[in-house]
Short mmCIF file of N, CA and C in Angstrom, two decimals:
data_model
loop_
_atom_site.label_atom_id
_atom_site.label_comp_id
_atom_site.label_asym_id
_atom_site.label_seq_id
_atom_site.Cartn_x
_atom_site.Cartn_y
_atom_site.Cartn_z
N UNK F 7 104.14 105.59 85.98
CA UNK F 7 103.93 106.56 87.04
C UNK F 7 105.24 107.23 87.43
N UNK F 8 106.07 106.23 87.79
CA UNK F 8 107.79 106.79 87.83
C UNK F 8 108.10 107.89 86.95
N UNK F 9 107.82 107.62 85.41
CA UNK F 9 107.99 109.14 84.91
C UNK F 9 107.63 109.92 84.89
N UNK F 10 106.20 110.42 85.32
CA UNK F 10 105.29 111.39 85.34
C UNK F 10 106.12 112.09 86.75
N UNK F 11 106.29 111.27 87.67
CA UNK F 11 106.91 111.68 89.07
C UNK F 11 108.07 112.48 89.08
N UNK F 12 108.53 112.38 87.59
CA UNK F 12 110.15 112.77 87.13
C UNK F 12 111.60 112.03 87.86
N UNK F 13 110.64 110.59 88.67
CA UNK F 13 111.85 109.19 89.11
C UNK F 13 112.51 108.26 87.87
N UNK F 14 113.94 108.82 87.82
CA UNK F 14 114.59 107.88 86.95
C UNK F 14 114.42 106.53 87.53
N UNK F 15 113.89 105.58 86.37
CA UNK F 15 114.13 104.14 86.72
C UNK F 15 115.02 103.23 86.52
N UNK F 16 114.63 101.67 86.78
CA UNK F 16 115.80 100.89 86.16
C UNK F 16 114.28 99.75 86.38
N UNK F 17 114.40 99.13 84.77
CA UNK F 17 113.16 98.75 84.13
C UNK F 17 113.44 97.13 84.01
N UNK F 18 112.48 96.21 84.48
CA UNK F 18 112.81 95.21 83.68
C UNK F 18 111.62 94.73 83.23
N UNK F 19 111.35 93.77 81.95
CA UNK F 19 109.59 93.48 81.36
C UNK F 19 109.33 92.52 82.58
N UNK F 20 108.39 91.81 82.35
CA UNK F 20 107.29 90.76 82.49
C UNK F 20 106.34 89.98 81.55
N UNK F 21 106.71 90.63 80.21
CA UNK F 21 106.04 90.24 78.86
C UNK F 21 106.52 90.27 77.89
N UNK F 22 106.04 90.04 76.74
CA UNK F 22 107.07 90.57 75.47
C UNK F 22 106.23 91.75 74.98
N UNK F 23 104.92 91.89 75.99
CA UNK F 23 104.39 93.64 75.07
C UNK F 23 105.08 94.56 75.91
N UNK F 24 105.02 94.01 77.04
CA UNK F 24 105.93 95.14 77.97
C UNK F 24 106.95 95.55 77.53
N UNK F 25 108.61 94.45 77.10
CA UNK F 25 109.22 94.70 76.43
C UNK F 25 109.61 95.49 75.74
N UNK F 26 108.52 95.54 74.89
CA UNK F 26 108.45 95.91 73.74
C UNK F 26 108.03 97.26 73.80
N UNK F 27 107.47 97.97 74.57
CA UNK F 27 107.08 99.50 75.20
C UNK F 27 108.08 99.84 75.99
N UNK F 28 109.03 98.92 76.95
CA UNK F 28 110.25 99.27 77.85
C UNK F 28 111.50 99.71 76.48
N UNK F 29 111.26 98.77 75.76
CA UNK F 29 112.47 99.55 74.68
C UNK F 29 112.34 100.67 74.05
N UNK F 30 111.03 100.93 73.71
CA UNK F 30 110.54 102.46 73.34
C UNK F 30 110.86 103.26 74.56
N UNK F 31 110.67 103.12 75.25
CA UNK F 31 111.28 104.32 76.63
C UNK F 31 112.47 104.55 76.78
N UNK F 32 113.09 103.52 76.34
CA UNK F 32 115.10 103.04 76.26
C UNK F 32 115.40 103.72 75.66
N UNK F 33 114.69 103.86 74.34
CA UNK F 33 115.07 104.50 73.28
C UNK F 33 115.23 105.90 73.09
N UNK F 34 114.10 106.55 73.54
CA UNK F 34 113.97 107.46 73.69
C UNK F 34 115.06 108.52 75.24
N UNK F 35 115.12 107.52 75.99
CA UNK F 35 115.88 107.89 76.92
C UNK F 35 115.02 108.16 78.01
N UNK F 36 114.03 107.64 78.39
CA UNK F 36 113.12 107.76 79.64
C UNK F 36 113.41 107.23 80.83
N UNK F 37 114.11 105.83 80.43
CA UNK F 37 114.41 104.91 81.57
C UNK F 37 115.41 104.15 81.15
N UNK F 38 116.20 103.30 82.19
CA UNK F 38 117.39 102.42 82.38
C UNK F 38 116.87 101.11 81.79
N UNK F 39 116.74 100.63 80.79
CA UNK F 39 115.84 99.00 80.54
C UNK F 39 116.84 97.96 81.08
N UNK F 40 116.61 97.13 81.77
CA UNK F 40 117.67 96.08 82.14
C UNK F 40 117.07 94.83 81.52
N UNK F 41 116.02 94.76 80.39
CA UNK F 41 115.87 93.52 79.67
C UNK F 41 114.44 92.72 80.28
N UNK F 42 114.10 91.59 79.55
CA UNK F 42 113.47 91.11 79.77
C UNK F 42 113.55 90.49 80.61
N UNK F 43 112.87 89.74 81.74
CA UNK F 43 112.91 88.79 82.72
C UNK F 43 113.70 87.58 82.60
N UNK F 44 113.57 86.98 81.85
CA UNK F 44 113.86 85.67 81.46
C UNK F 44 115.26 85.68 80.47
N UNK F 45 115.93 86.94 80.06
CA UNK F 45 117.17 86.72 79.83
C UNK F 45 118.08 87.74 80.49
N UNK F 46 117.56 88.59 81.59
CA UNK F 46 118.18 89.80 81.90
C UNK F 46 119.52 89.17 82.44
N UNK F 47 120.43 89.89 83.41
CA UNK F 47 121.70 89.58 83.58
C UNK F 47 121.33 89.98 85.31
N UNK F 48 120.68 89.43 86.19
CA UNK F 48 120.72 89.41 87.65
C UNK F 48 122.04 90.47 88.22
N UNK F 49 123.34 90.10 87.68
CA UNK F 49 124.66 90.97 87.96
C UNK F 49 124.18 92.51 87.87
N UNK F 50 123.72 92.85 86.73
CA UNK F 50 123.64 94.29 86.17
C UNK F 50 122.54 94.56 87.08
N UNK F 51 121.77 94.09 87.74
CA UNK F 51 121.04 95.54 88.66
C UNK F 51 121.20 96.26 89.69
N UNK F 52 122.82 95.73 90.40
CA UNK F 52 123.13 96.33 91.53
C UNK F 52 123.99 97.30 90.54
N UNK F 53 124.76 96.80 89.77
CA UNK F 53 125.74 97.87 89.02
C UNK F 53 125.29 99.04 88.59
N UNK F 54 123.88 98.66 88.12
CA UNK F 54 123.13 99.95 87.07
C UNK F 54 122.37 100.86 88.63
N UNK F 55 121.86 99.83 89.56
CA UNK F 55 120.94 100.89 90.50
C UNK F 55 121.88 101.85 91.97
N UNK F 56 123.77 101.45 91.34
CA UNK F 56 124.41 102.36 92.00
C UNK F 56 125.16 103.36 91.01
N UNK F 57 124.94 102.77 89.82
CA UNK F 57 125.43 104.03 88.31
C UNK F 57 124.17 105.19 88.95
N UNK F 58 122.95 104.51 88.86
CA UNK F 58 122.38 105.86 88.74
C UNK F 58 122.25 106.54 89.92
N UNK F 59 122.22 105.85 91.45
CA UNK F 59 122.02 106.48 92.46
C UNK F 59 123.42 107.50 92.42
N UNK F 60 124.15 107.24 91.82
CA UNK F 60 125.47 108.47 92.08
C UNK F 60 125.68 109.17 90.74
N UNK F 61 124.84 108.83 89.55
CA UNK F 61 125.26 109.98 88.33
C UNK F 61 124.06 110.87 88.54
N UNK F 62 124.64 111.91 88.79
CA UNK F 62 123.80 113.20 89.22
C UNK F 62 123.21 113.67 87.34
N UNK F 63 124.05 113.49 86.88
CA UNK F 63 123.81 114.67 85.79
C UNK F 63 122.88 113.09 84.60
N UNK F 64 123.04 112.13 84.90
CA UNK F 64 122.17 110.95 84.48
C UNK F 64 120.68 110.77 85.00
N UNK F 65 120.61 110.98 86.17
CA UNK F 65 119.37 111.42 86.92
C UNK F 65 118.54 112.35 86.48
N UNK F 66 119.27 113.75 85.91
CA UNK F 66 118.76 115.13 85.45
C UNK F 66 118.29 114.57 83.97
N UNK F 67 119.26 113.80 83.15
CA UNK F 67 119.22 113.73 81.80
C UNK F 67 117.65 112.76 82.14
N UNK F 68 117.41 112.17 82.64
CA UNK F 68 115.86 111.36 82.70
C UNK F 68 115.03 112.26 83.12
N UNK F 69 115.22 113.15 84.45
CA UNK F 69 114.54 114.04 84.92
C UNK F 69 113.64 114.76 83.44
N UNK F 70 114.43 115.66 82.62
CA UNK F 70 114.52 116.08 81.65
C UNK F 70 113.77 115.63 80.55
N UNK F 71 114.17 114.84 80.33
CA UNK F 71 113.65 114.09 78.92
C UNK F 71 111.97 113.59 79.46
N UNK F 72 112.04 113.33 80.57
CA UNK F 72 110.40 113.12 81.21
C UNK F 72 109.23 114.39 80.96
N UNK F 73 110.93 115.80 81.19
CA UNK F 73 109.60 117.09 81.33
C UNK F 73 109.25 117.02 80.37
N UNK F 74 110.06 116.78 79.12
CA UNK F 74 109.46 117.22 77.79
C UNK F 74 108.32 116.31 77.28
N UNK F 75 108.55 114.50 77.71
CA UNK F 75 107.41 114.49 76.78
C UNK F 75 106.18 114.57 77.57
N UNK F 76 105.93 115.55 78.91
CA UNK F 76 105.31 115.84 79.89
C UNK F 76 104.49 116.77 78.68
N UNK F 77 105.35 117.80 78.50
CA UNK F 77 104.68 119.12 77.95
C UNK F 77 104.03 118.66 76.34
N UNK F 78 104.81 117.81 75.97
CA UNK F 78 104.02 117.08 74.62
C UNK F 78 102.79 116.72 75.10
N UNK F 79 103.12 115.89 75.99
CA UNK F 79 101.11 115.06 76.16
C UNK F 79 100.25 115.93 76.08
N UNK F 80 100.92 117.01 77.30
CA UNK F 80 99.80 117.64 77.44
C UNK F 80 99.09 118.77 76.22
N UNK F 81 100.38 118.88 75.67
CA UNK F 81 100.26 120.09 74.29
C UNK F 81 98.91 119.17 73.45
N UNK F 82 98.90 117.79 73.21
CA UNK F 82 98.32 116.67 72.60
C UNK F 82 97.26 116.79 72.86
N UNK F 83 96.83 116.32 74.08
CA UNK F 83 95.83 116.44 74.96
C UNK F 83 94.71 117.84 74.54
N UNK F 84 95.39 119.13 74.93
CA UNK F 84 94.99 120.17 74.56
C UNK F 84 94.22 120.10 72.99
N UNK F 85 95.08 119.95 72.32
CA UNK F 85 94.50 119.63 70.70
C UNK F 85 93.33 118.61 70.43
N UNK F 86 93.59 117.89 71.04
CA UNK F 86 92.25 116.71 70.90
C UNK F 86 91.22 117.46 71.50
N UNK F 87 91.28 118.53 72.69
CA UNK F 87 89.92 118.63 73.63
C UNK F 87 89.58 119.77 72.47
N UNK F 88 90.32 121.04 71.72
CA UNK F 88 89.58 121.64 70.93
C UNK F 88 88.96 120.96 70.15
N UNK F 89 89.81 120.02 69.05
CA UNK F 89 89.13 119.31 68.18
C UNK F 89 87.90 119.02 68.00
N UNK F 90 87.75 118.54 69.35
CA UNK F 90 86.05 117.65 69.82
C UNK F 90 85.67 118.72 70.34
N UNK F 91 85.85 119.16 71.11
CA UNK F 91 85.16 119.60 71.55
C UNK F 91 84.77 119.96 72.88
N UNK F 92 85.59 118.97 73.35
CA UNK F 92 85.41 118.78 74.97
C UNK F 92 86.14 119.34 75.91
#
């Protein structure tokens, strides 16, 4: 929901499927991943959730990268409803 909102986050799992979809977002550059639960680093979330409250142009770079795969879905979306039909 955070990205649809265009709110940069700071991510941590609860699973290993979660994980495993939080690193695809990492990857891509959607969100801040701070790791899985159970090995994250407790230290790094005040460090990372005052990196981003003060990198302006880090904020934009998520902002950003959210619009686009905003306009993908929906480009997606569009294609499937001709397809079918619906």
């Amino acid at each position: 929901e955070a990205l649809f909102a265009k709110l940069p986050s700071l991510i941590f799992s609860h699973s290993k499927i979660n994980d495993l979809y939080a690193r695809k977002l990492a990857y891509y550059g959607c969100i801040n991943y701070l790791g899985y639960y159970k090995t994250m680093k407790l230290r790094e979330i005040p460090k990372q959730a005052y990196l981003l409250m003060n990198d302006s142009k880090l904020r934009k770079k998520y902002s950003d990268m959210v619009q686009r795969r905003r306009k993908k879905c929906k480009k997606d979306v569009r294609a499937v409803k001709r397809r079918y039909g619906q």
